[in-house]
Short mmCIF file of C-alpha atoms in Angstrom, two decimals:
data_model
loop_
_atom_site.label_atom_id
_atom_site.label_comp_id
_atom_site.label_asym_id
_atom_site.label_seq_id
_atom_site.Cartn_x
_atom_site.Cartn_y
_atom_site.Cartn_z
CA UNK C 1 193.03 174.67 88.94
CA UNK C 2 194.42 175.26 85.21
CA UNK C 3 192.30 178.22 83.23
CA UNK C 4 190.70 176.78 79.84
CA UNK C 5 192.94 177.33 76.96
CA UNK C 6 190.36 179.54 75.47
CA UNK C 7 190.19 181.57 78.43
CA UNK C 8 194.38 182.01 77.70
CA UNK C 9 194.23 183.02 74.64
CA UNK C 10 191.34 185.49 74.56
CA UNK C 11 193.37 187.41 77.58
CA UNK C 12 196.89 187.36 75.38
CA UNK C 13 195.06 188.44 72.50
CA UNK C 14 193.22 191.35 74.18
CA UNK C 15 196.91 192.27 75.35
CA UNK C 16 198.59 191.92 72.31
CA UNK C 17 194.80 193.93 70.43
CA UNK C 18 195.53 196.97 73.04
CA UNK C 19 199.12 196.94 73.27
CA UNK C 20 201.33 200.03 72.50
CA UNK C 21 203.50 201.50 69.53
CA UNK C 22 204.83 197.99 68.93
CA UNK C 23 202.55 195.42 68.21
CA UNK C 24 205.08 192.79 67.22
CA UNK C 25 206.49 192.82 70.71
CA UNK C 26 203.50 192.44 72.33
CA UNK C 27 202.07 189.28 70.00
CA UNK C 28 206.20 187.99 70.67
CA UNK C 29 205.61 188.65 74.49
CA UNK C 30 201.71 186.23 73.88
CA UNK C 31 203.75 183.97 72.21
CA UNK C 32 206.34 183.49 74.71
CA UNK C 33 204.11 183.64 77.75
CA UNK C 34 201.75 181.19 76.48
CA UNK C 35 204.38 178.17 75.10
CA UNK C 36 207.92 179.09 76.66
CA UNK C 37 207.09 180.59 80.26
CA UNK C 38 207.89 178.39 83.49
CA UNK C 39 205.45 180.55 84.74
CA UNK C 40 202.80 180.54 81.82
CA UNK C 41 200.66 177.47 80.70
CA UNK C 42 203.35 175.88 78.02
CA UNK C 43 201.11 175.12 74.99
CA UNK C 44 201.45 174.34 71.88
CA UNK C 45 199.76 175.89 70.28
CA UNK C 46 198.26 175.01 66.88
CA UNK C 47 198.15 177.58 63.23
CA UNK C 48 194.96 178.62 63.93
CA UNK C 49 195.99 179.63 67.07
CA UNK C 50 198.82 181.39 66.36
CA UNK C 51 197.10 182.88 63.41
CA UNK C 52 194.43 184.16 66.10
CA UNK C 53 197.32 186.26 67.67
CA UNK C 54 198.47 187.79 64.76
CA UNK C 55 195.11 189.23 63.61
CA UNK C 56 195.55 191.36 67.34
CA UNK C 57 198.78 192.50 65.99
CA UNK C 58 197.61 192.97 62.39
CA UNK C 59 194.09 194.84 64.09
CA UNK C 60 196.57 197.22 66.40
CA UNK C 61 198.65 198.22 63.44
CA UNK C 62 196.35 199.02 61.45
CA UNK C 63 194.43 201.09 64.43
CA UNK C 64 197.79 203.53 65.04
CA UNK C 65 198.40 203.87 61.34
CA UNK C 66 194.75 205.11 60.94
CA UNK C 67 195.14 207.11 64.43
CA UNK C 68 197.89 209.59 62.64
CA UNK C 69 196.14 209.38 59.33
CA UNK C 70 192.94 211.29 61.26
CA UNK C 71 192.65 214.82 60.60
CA UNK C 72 190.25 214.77 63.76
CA UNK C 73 192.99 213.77 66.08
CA UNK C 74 195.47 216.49 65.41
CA UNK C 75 194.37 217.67 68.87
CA UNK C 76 195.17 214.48 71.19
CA UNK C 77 198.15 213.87 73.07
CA UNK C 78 198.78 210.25 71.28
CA UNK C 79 198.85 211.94 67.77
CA UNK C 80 201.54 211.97 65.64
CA UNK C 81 201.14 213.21 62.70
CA UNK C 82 201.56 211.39 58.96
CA UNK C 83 205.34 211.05 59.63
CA UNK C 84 204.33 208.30 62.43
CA UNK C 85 202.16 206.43 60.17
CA UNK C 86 204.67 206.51 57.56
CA UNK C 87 206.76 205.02 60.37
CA UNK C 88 204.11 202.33 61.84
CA UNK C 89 203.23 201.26 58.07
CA UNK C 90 206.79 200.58 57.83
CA UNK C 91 206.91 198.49 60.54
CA UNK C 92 203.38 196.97 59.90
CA UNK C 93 204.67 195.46 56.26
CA UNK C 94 207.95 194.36 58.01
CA UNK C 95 206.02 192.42 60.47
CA UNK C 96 203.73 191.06 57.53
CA UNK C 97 206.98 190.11 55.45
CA UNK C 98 208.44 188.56 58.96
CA UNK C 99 205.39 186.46 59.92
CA UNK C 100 204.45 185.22 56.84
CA UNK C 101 207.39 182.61 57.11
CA UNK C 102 205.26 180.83 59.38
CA UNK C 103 201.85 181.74 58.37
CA UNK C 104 199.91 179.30 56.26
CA UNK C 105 196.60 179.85 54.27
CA UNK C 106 194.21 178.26 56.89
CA UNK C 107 190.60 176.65 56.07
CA UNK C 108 187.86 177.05 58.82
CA UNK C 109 184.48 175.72 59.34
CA UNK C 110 182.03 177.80 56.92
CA UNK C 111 185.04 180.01 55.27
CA UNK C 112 186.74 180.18 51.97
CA UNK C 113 190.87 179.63 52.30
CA UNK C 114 192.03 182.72 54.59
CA UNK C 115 194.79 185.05 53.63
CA UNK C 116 198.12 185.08 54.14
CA UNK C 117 199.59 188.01 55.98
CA UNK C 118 201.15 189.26 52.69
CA UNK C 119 197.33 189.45 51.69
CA UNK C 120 196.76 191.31 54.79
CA UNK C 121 199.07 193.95 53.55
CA UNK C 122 196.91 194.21 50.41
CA UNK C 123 194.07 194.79 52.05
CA UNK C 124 195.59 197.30 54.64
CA UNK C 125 196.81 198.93 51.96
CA UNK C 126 193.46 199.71 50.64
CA UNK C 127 192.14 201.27 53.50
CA UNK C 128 195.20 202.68 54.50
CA UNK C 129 194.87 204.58 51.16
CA UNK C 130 191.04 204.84 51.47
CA UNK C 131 192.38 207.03 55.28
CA UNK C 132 194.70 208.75 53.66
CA UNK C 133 192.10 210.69 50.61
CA UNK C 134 190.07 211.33 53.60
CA UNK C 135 193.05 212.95 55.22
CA UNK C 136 193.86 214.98 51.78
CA UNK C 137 190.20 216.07 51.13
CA UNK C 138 190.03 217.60 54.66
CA UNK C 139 193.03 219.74 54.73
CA UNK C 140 191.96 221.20 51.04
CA UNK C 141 188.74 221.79 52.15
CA UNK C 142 190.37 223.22 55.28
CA UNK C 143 192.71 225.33 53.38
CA UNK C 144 189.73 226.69 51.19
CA UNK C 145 187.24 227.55 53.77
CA UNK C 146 187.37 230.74 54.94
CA UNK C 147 186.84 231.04 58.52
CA UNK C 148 183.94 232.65 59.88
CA UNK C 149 184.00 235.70 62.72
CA UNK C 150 182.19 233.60 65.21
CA UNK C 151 183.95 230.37 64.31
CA UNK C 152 185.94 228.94 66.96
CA UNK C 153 188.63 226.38 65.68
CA UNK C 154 192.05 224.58 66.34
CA UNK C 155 192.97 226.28 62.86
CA UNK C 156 191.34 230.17 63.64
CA UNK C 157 193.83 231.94 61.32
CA UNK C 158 196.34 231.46 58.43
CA UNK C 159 199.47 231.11 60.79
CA UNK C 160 197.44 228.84 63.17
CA UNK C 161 195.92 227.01 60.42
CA UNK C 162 199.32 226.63 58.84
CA UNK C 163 200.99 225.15 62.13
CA UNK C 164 198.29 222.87 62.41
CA UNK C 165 198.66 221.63 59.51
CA UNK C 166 202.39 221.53 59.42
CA UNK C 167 201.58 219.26 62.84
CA UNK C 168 199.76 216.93 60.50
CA UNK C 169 202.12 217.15 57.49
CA UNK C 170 205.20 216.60 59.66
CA UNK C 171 207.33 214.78 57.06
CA UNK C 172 209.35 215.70 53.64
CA UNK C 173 207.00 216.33 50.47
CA UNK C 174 208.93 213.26 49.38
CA UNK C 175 208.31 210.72 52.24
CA UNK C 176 204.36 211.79 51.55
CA UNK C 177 204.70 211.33 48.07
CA UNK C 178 206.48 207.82 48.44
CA UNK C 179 204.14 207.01 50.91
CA UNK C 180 201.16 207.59 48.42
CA UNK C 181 202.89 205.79 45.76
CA UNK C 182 203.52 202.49 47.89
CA UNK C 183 199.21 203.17 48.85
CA UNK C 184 198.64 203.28 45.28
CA UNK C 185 197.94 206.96 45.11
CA UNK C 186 198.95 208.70 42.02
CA UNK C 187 201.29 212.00 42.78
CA UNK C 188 198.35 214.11 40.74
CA UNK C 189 195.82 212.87 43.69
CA UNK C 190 198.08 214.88 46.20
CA UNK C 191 197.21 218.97 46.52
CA UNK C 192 199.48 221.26 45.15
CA UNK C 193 199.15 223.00 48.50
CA UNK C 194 200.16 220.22 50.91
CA UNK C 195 204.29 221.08 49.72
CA UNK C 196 203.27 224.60 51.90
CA UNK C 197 202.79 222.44 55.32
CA UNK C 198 205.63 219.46 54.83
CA UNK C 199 208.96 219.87 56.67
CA UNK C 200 211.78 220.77 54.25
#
């Protein structure tokens, strides 16, 4: 017996919601499996429904960009420092710009006309900014604590706390600086001390 086509879709989307570096793959991989595959159900599927998909890709993006935009992560395996969100915010707009060919503004029951994707990238944008303050505030605060004796902490001294930062930091004072511009953030926002921790 066939699955229901909701069933189908709430499994590719979860797939495509938790998928890996490369969320465009995985919503191309949905895509493919749900319409193309001789294996897969061959649907066509409708805007909406492809719309549905790309809110898991546009969710996952915005979920990795954040991830290397933490200050509280600096200590997981999957982090990558700001160089990688750089990187994945890249991609993210690319994929906006790509998908946007096909993506309409849609009307549903009991909401006003939905973005587009390029609207999407305005309102990532926002919090993408909103992350990156945070990220800002916390290594000047950081930087201008001293540390206590009995403090225990990933940045105990000021060569530790300068190679932990530099581990956050890990891009030019020039990629940071255009990557604040294209957030909106004015250069005078940045700390004077954050040149001290970016790669040359």
């Amino acid at each position: 017996m066939s699955r229901p086509r909701q069933e189908l879709l709430e499994d590719e989307w979860l797939l495509v919601r938790h998928s890996g570096e490369i969320p465009e793959i995985a919503l191309h991989s949905a895509f493919y499996y749900l319409t193309e595959d001789l294996n897969g159900p061959q649907l066509r599927l409708s805007v909406e429904e492809m719309q549905y998909l790309r809110e898991a890709a546009t969710a996952r993006y915005q979920e990795i960009i954040r991830r290397d935009l933490c200050f509280e992560n600096r200590e997981l395996t999957v982090y990558r420092g700001v160089r990688r969100a750089i990187f994945n915010w890249h991609r993210f707009v690319v994929f906006c710009e790509r998908q946007d060919t096909n993506c309409h503004n849609l009307r549903r029951p009991g909401m006003a006309e939905c973005r587009s994707l390029h609207g999407q990238i305005k309102s990532d944008r926002s919090s993408t900014a909103e992350a990156f303050l945070i990220l800002l505030k916390k290594v000047t605060h950081a930087t201008n604590t001293p540390r206590s004796s009995g403090h225990s902490s990933a940045i105990p001294g000021s060569i530790d706390r300068r190679s932990s930062l530099a581990a956050v930091f890990n891009c030019s004072i020039h990629d940071l600086t255009l990557f604040a511009h294209e957030l909106g953030i004015a250069e005078e926002q940045i700390p004077q001390e954050i040149h001290l921790f970016c790669h040359e």
